[in-house]
CSV table of C-alpha atoms and ligand atoms in Angstrom, one decimal:
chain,number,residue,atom,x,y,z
G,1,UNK,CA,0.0,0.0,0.0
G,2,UNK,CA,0.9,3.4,-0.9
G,3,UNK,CA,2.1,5.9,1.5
G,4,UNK,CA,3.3,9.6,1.7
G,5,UNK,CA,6.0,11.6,2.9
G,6,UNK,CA,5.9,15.1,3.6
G,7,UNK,CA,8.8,17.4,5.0
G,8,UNK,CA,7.3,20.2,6.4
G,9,UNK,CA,7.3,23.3,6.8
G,10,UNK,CA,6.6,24.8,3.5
G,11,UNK,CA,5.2,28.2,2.1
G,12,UNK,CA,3.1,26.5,-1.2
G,13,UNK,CA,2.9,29.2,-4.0
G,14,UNK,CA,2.2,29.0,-7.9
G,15,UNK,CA,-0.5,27.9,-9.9
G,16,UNK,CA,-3.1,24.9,-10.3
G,17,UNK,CA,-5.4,23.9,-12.5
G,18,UNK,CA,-9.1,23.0,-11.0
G,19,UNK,CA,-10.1,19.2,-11.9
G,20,UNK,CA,-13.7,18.6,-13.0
G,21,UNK,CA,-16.1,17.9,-10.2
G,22,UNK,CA,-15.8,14.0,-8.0
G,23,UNK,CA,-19.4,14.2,-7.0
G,24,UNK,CA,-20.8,15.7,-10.2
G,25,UNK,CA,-19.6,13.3,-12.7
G,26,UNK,CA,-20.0,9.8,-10.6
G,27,UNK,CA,-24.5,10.5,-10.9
G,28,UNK,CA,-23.7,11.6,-14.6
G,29,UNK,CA,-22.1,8.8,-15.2
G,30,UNK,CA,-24.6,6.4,-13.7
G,31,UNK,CA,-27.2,8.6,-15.4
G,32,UNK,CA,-26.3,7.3,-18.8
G,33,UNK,CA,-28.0,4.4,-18.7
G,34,UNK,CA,-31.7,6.0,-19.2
G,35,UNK,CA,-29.9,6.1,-22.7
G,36,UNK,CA,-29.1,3.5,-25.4
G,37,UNK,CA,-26.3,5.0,-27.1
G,38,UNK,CA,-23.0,6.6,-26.9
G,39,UNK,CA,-23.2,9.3,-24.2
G,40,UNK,CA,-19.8,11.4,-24.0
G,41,UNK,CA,-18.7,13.2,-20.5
G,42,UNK,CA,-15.5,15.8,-20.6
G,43,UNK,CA,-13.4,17.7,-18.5
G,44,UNK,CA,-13.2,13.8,-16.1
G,45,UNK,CA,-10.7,13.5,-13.2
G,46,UNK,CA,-8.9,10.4,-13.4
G,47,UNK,CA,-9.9,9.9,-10.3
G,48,UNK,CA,-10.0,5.8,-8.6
G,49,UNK,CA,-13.8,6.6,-7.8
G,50,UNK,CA,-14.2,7.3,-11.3
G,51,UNK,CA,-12.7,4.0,-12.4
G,52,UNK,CA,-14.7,2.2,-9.6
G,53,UNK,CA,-17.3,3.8,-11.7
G,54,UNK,CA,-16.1,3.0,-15.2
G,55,UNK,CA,-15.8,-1.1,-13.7
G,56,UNK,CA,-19.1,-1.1,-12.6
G,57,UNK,CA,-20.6,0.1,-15.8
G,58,UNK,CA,-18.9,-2.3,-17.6
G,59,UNK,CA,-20.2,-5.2,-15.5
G,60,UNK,CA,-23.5,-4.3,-16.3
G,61,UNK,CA,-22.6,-4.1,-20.0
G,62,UNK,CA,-21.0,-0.7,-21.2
G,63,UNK,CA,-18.3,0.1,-23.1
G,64,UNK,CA,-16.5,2.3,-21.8
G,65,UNK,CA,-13.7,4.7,-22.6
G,66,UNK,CA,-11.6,7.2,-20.9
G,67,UNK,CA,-8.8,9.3,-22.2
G,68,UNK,CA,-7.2,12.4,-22.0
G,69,UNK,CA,-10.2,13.5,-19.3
G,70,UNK,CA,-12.9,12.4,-22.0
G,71,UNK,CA,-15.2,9.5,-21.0
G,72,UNK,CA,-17.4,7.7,-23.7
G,73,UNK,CA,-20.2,5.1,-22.3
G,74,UNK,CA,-21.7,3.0,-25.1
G,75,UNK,CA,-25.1,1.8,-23.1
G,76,UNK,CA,-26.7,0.1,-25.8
G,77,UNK,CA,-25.9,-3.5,-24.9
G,78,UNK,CA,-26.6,-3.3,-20.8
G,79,UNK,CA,-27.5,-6.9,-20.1
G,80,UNK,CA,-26.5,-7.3,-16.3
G,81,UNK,CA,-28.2,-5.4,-13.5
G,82,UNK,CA,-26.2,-5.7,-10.7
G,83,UNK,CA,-24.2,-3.7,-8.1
G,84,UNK,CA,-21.8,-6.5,-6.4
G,85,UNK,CA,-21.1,-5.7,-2.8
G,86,UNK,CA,-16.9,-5.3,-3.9
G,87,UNK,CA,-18.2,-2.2,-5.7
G,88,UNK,CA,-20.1,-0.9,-3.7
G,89,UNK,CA,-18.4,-1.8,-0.7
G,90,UNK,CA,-14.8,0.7,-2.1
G,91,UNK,CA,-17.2,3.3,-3.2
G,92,UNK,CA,-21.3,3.8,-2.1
G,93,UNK,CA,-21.9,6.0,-5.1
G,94,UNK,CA,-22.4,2.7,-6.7
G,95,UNK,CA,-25.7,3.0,-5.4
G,96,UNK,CA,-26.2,5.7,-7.9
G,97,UNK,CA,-27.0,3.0,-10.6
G,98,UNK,CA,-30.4,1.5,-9.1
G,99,UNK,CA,-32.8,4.4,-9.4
G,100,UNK,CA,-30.9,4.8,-14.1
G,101,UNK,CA,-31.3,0.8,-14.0
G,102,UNK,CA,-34.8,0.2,-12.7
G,103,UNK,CA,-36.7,3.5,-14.7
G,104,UNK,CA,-34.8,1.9,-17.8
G,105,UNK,CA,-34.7,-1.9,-17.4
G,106,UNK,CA,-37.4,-2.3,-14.8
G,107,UNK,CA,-35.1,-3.9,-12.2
G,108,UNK,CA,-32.2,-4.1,-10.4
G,109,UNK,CA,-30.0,-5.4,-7.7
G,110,UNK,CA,-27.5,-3.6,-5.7
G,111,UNK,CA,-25.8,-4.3,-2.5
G,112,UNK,CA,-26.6,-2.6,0.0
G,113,UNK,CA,-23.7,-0.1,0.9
G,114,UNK,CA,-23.0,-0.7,4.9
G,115,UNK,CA,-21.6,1.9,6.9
G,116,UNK,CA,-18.4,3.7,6.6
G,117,UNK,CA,-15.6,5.7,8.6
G,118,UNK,CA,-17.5,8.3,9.6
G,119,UNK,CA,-20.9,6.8,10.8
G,120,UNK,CA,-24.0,5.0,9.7
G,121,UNK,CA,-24.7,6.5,6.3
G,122,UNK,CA,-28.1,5.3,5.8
G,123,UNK,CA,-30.1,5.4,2.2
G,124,UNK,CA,-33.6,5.3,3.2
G,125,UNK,CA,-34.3,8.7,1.6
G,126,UNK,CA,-33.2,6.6,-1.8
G,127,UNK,CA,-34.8,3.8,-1.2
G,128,UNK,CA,-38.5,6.1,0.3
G,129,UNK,CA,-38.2,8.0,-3.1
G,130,UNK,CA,-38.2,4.8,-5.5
G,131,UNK,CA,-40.6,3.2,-3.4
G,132,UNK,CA,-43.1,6.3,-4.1
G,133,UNK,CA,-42.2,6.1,-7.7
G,134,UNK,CA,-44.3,2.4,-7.7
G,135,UNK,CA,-40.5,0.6,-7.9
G,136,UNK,CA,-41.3,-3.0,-5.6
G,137,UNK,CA,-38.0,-3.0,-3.0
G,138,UNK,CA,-36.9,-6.3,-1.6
G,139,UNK,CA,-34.0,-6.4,1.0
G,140,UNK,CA,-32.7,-10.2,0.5
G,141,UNK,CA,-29.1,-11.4,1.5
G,142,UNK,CA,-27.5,-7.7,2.1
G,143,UNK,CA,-28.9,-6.7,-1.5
G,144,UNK,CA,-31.7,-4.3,-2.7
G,145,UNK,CA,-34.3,-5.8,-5.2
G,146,UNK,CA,-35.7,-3.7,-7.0
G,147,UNK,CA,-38.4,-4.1,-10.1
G,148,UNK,CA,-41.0,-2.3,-11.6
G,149,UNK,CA,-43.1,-2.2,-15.0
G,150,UNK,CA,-43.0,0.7,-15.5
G,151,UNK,CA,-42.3,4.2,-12.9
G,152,UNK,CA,-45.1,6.7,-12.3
G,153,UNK,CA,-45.2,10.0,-10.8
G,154,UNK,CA,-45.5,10.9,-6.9
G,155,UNK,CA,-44.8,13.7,-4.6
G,156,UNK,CA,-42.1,13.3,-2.8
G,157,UNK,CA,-40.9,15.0,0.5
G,158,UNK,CA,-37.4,14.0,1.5
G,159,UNK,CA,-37.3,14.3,5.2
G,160,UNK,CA,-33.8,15.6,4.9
G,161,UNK,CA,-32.1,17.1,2.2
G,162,UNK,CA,-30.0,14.6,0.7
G,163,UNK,CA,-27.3,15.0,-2.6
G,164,UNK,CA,-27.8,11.1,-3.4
G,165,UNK,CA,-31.4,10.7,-2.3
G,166,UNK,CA,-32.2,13.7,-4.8
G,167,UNK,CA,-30.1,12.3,-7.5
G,168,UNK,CA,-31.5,9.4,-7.2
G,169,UNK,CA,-34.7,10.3,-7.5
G,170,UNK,CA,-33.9,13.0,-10.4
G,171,UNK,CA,-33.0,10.1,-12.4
G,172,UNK,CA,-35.7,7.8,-11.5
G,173,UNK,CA,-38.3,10.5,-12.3
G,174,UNK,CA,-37.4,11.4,-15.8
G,175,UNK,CA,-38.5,8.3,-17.3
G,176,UNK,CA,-41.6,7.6,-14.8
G,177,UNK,CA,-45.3,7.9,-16.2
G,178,UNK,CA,-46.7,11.8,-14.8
G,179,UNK,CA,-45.4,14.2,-12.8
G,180,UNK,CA,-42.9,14.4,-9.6
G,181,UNK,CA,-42.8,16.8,-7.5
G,182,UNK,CA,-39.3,16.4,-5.0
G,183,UNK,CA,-40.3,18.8,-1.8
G,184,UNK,CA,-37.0,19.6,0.1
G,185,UNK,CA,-34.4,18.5,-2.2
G,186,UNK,CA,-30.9,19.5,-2.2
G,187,UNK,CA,-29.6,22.1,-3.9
G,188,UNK,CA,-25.7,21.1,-4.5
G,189,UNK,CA,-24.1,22.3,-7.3
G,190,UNK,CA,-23.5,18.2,-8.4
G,191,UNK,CA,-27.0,18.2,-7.4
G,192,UNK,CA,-28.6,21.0,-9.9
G,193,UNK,CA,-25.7,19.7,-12.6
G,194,UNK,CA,-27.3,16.4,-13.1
G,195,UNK,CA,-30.6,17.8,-14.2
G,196,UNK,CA,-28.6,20.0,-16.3
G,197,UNK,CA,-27.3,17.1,-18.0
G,198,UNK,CA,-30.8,15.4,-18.2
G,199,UNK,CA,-32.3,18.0,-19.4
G,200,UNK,CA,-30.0,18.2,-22.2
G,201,UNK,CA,-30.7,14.9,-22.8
G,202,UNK,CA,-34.8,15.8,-23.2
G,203,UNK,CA,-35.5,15.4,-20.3
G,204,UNK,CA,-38.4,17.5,-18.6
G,205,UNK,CA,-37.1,18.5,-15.1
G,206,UNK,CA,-38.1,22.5,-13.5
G,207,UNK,CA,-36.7,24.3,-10.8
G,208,UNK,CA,-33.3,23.0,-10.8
G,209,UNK,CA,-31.6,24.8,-8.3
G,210,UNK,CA,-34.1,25.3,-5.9
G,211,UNK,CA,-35.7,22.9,-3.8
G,212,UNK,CA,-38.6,22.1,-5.5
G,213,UNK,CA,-38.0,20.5,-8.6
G,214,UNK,CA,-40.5,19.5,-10.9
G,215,UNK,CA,-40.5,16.2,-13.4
G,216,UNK,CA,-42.7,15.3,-16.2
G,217,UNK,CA,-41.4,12.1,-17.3
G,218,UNK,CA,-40.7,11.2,-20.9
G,219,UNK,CA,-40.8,8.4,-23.1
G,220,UNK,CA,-36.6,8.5,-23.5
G,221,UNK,CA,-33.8,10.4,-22.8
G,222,UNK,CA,-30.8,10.5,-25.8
G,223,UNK,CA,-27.2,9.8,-24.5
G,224,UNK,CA,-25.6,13.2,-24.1
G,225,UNK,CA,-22.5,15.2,-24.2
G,226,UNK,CA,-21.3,17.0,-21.2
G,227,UNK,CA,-18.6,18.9,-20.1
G,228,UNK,CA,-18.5,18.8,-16.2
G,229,UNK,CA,-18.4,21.6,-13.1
G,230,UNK,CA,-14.7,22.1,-11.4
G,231,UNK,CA,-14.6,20.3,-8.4
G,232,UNK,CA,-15.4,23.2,-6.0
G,233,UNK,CA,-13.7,21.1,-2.7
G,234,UNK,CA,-10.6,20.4,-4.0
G,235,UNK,CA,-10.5,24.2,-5.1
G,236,UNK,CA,-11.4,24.6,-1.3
G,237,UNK,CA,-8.8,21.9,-0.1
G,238,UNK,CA,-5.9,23.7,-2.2
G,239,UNK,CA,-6.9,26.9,-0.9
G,240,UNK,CA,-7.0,25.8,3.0
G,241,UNK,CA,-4.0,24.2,2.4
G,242,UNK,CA,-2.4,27.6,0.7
G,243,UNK,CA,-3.8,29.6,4.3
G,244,UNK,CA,-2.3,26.8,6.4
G,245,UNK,CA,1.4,26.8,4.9
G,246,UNK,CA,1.5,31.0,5.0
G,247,UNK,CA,1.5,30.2,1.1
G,248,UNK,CA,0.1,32.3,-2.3
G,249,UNK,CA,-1.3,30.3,-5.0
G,250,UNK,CA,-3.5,30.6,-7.7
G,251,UNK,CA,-6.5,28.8,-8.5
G,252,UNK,CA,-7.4,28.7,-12.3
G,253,UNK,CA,-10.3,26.8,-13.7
G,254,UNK,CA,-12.5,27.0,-11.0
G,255,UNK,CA,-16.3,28.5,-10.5
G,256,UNK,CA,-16.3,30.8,-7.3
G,257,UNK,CA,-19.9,31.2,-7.8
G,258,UNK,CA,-19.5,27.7,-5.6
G,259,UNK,CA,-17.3,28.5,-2.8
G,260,UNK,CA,-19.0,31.6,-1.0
G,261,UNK,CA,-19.4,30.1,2.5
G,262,UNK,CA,-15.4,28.6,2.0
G,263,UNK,CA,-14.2,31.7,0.9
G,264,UNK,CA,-15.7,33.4,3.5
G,265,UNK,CA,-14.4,31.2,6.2
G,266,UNK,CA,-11.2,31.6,4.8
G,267,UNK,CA,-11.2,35.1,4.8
G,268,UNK,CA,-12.6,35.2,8.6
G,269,UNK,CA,-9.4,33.5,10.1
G,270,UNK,CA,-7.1,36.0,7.8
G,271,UNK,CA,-6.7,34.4,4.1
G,272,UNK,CA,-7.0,37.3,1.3
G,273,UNK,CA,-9.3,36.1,-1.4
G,274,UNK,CA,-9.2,37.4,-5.1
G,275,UNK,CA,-11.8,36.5,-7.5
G,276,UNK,CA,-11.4,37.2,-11.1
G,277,UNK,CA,-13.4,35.2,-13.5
G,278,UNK,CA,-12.7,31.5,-13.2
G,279,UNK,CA,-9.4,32.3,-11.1
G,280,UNK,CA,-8.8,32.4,-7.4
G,281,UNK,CA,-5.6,34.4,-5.9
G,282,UNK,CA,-5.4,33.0,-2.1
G,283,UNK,CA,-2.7,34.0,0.3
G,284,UNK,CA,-2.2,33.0,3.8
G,285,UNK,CA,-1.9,35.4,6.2
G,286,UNK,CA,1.3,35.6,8.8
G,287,UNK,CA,-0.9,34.1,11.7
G,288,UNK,CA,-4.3,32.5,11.1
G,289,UNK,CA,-7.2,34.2,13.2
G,290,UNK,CA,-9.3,31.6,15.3
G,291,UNK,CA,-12.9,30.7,14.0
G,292,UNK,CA,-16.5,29.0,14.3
G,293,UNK,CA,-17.6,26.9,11.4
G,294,UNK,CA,-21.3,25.0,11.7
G,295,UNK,CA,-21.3,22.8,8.2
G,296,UNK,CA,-24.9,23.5,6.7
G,297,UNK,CA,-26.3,21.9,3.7
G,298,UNK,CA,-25.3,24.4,0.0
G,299,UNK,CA,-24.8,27.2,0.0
G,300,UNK,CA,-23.5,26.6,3.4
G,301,UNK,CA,-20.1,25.8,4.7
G,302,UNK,CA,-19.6,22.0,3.2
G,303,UNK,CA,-19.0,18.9,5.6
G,304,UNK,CA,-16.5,17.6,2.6
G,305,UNK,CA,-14.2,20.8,3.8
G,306,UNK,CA,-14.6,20.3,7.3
G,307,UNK,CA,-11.4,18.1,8.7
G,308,UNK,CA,-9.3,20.5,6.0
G,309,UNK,CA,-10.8,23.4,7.9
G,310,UNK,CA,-9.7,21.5,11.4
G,311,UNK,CA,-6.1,21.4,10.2
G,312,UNK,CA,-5.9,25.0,9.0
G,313,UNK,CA,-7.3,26.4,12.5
G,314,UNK,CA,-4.8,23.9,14.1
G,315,UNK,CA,-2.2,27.3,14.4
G,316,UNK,CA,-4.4,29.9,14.4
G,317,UNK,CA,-5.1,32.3,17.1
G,318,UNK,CA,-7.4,31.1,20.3
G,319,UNK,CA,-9.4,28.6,20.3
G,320,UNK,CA,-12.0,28.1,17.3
G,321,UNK,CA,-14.9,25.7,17.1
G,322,UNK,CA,-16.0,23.7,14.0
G,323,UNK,CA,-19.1,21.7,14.0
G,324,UNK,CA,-20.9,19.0,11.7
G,325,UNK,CA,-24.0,19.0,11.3
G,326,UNK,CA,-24.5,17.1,8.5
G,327,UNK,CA,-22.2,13.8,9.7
G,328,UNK,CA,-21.5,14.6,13.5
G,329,UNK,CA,-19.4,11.4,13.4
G,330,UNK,CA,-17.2,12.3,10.8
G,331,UNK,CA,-13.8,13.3,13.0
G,332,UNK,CA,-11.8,10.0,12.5
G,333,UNK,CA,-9.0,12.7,11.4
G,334,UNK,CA,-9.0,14.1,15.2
G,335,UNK,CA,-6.8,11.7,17.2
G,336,UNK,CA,-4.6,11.4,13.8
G,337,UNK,CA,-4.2,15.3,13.6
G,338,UNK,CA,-3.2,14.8,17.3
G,339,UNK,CA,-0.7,13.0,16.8
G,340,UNK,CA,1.2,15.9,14.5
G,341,UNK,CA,0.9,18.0,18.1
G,342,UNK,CA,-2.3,20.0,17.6
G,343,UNK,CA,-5.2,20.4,20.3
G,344,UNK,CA,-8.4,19.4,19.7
G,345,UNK,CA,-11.0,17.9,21.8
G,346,UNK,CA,-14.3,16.6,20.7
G,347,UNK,CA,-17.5,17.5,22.3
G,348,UNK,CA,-20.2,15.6,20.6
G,349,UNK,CA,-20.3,16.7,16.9
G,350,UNK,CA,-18.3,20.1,17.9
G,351,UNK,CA,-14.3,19.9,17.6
G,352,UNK,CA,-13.3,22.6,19.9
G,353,UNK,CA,-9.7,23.1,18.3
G,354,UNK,CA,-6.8,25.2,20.6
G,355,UNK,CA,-4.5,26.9,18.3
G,356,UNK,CA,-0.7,26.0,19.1
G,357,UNK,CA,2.1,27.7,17.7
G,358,UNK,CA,4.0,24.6,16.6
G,359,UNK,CA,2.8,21.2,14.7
G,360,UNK,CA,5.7,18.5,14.3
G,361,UNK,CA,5.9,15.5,12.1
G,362,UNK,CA,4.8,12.0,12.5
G,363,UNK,CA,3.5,9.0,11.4
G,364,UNK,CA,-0.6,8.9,10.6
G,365,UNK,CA,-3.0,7.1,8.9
G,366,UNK,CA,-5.3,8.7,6.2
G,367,UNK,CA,-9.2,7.4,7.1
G,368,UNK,CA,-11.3,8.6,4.4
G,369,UNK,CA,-10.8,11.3,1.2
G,370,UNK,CA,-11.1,14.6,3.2
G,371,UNK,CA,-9.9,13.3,6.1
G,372,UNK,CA,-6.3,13.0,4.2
G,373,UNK,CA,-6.2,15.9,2.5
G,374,UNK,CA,-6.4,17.6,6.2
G,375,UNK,CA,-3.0,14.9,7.3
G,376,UNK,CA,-1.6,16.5,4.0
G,377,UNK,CA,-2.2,20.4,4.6
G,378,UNK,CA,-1.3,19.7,8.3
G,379,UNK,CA,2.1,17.6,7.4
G,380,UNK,CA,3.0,20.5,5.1
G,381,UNK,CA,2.4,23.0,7.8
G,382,UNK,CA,4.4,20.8,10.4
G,383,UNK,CA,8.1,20.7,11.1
G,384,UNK,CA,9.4,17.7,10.0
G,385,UNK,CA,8.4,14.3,8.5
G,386,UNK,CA,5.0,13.1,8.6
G,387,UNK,CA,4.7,9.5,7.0
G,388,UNK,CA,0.9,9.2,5.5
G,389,UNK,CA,-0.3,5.5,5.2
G,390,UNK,CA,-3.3,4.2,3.7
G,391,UNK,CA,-3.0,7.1,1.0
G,392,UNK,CA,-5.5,5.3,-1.3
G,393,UNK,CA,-8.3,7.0,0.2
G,394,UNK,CA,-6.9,10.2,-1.6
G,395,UNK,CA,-6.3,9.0,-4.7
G,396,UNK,CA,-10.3,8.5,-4.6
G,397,UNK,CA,-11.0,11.9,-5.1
G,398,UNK,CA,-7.7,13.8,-5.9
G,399,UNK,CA,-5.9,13.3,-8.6
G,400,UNK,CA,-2.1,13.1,-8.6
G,401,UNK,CA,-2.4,15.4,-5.4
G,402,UNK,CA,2.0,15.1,-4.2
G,403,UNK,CA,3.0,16.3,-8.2
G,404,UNK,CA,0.3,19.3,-8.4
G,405,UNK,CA,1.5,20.1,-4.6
G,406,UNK,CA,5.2,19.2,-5.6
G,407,UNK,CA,4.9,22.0,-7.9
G,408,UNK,CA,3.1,24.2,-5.8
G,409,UNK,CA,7.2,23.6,-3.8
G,410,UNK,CA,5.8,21.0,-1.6
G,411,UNK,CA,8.4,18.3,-0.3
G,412,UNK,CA,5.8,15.2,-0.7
G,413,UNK,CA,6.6,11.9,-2.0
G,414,UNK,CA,4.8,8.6,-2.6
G,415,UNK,CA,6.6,5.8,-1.3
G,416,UNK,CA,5.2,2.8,-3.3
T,1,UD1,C1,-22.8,13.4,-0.8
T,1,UD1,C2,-21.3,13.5,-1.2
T,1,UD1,C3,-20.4,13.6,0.0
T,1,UD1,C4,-20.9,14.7,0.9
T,1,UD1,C5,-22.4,14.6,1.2
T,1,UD1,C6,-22.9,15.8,1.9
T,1,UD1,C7,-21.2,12.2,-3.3
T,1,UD1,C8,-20.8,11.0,-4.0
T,1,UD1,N1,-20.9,12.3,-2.0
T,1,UD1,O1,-22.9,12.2,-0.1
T,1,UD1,O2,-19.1,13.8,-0.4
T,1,UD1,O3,-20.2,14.7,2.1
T,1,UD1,O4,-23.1,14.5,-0.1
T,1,UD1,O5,-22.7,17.0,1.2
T,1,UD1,O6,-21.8,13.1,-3.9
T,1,UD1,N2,-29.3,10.7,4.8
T,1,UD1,C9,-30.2,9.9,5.4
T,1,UD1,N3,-30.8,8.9,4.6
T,1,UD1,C10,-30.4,8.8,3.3
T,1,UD1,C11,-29.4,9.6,2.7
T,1,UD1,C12,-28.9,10.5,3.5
T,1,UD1,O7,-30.6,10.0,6.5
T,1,UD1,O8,-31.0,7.9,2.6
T,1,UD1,C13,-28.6,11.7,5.7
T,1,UD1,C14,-27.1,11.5,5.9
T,1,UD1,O9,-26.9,10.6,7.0
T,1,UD1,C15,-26.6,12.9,6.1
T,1,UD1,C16,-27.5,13.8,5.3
T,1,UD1,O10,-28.7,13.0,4.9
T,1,UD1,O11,-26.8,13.3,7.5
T,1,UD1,C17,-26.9,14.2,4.0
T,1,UD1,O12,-26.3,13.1,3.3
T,1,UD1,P1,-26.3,13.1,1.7
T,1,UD1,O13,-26.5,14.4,1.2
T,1,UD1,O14,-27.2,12.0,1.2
T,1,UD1,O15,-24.8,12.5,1.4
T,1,UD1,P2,-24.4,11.6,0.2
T,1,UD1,O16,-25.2,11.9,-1.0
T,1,UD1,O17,-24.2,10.2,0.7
């Protein structure tokens, strides 16, 4: 297994070029099978989530292609309708396949996901939403059945607002008999570019960005070509980890339209922020000020910036607060970001951080995606080595992250 090692400190500075969006292309990719043809998707991070992806689409049948950030899926001989639990087991946006695969094929069956690092995760939401559309659910042997003739229309109030549940039941809808109302759905950014996509596609889908969003199904959608949204949290993570290291870097190729409540936070504990057009100027400030984050559903401050928020405010000034509503278990960083020296103490879904004035090197394991990118901007702020194991949890959603940080004058290696 891969690991990293990162000689701190450093002062990162220089340029980087935004990838397209993790959580926005994974539903669009699932999304092509409403379609029986050759949909094409550009501007793809060659991400491990997105192969996970690309092997699970071509167990069900696809031919798929992906080079130089362009991915082709040729649906038009899907003959398997199954999710395995080794898919979905490395990556639960596997689920995203079950609502595309039973408003298509009229059935499906995908493992259930299980819980993960940072707490239950439940999909009920999904599974509430395709029951409304008249799809028969079966839980047998730790799989979903699902099966239906053919979808109809419902209302449907999600009890919480949920980016999957609301993907999922985007791309139920659009093939269903009727309308369907979704009451309460989220409004993400991955979210409102899905039924961009769709709608592309033909499908019939109104008040995408809001959250009530209206479907009138339709008899098919045609595969599509889409070029997708920058990824708005590693744009966040590169920035935190610019304010953490004292750094100046430049963001280019990313939509700041997205990143208010980061920016903002940023700019609270000292960062200066430049926007112009698709590129971000962030510099670090010579102390970071202390801070009080809540994570909120969009446009709010976003749960997937949340640990690298904990590991910029790890040196800042006094004593800051950061708390997650959304997953109030997900702090399986804490004890590791302890370990580099820094003071934080958890209080039920609140990580009441103390700033010190000093973090130093040492050995920590990487938990989940976000949770590494935190061990990373934290090792490059530290003095000394800190050696990173289990580094394939980054490699899920960032993309050759020690050569872009290398350039940015990081001292980070991968250790094979
Ligand atoms: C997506 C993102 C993830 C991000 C999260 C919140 C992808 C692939 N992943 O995850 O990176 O952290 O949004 O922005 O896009 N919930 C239920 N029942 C359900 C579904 C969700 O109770 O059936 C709850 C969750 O426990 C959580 C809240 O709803 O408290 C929001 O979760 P949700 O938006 O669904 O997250 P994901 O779509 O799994």
């Amino acid at each position: 297994m891969d690991k990293f090692m990162v000689k701190g400190p450093c002062r990162l500075s220089g340029r980087i070029e935004i990838n397209g969006a993790k959580n926005a292309v994974l539903p669009i990719m699932a999304a092509s099978l409403l379609t029986r043809g050759k949909s094409t998707i550009d501007n793809v991070p060659n991400l491990r989530d997105v192969k996970t992806m690309n092997e699970l689409l071509r167990m069900l049948g696809a031919e798929v292609m992906f080079e130089n950030r362009s991915l082709t899926i040729d649906t038009r001989n899907i003959k398997n309708y199954e999710a395995p639990y080794d898919l979905v087991r490395t990556m639960r946006a596997s689920i995203y396949v079950l609502g595309p695969l039973v408003a298509a094929y009229g059935r499906a069956r995908v493992s259930l996901p299980g819980g993960c690092a940072w707490g239950p995760r439940p999909i009920d939401l999904h599974l509430h939403a395709l029951e409304k559309l008249g799809a028969r659910l079966k839980l047998e042997e730790g799989y979903i059945h699902a099966s239906a003739d053919k979808l109809k229309g419902a209302e449907i109030v999600f009890s919480t607002s949920s980016v999957g549940a609301t993907a999922q039941a985007i791309m139920a809808a659009v093939l269903a008999r009727g309308v369907t109302t979704l009451k309460n759905s989220a409004v993400e950014p991955e979210v409102t570019e899905l039924a961009r996509c769709l709608i592309e596609a033909g499908a019939n889908i109104e008040g995408v960005g809001t959250s009530v969003i209206r479907i009138e199904g339709v008899d098919r959608v045609e595969p599509f070509h889409h070029r997708v949204i920058p990824d708005r949290i590693e744009a966040g993570t590169f920035a935190a980890a610019a304010l953490a290291t004292g750094g100046e870097i430049e963001l280019a190729g990313c939509d700041p339209a997205h990143m208010d409540a980061v920016f903002e936070a940023l700019r609270a504990c000292g960062g200066v922020i430049e926007v112009s057009g698709d590129t971000v100027r962030v510099s670090g400030p010579e102390k970071l000020e202390a801070l009080h984050v809540v994570t909120h559903e969009y446009p709010g401050f976003p749960t997937d910036m949340q640990a690298q928020m904990i590991a910029v405010l790890a040196r800042a000034r006094g004593t800051s607060t950061v708390t997650d509503t959304i997953y109030p278990d997900r702090f399986t960083h804490v004890p590791e970001l302890r370990r580099l020296g820094a003071s934080i103490r958890l209080d039920g879904n609140i990580a009441v951080v103390k700033g010190v004035n000093r973090l130093g090197g040492a050995p920590v394991m990487a938990t989940d995606i976000r949770a590494s990118s935190a061990l990373i901007i934290a090792a490059m702020a530290a003095e000394g080595t800190t050696e990173i194991s289990r580094v394939y949890h980054i490699d899920r959603g960032y993309e050759r992250i020690e050569e872009r940080l290398r350039r940015l004058g990081a001292e980070i290696e991968r250790i094979s």
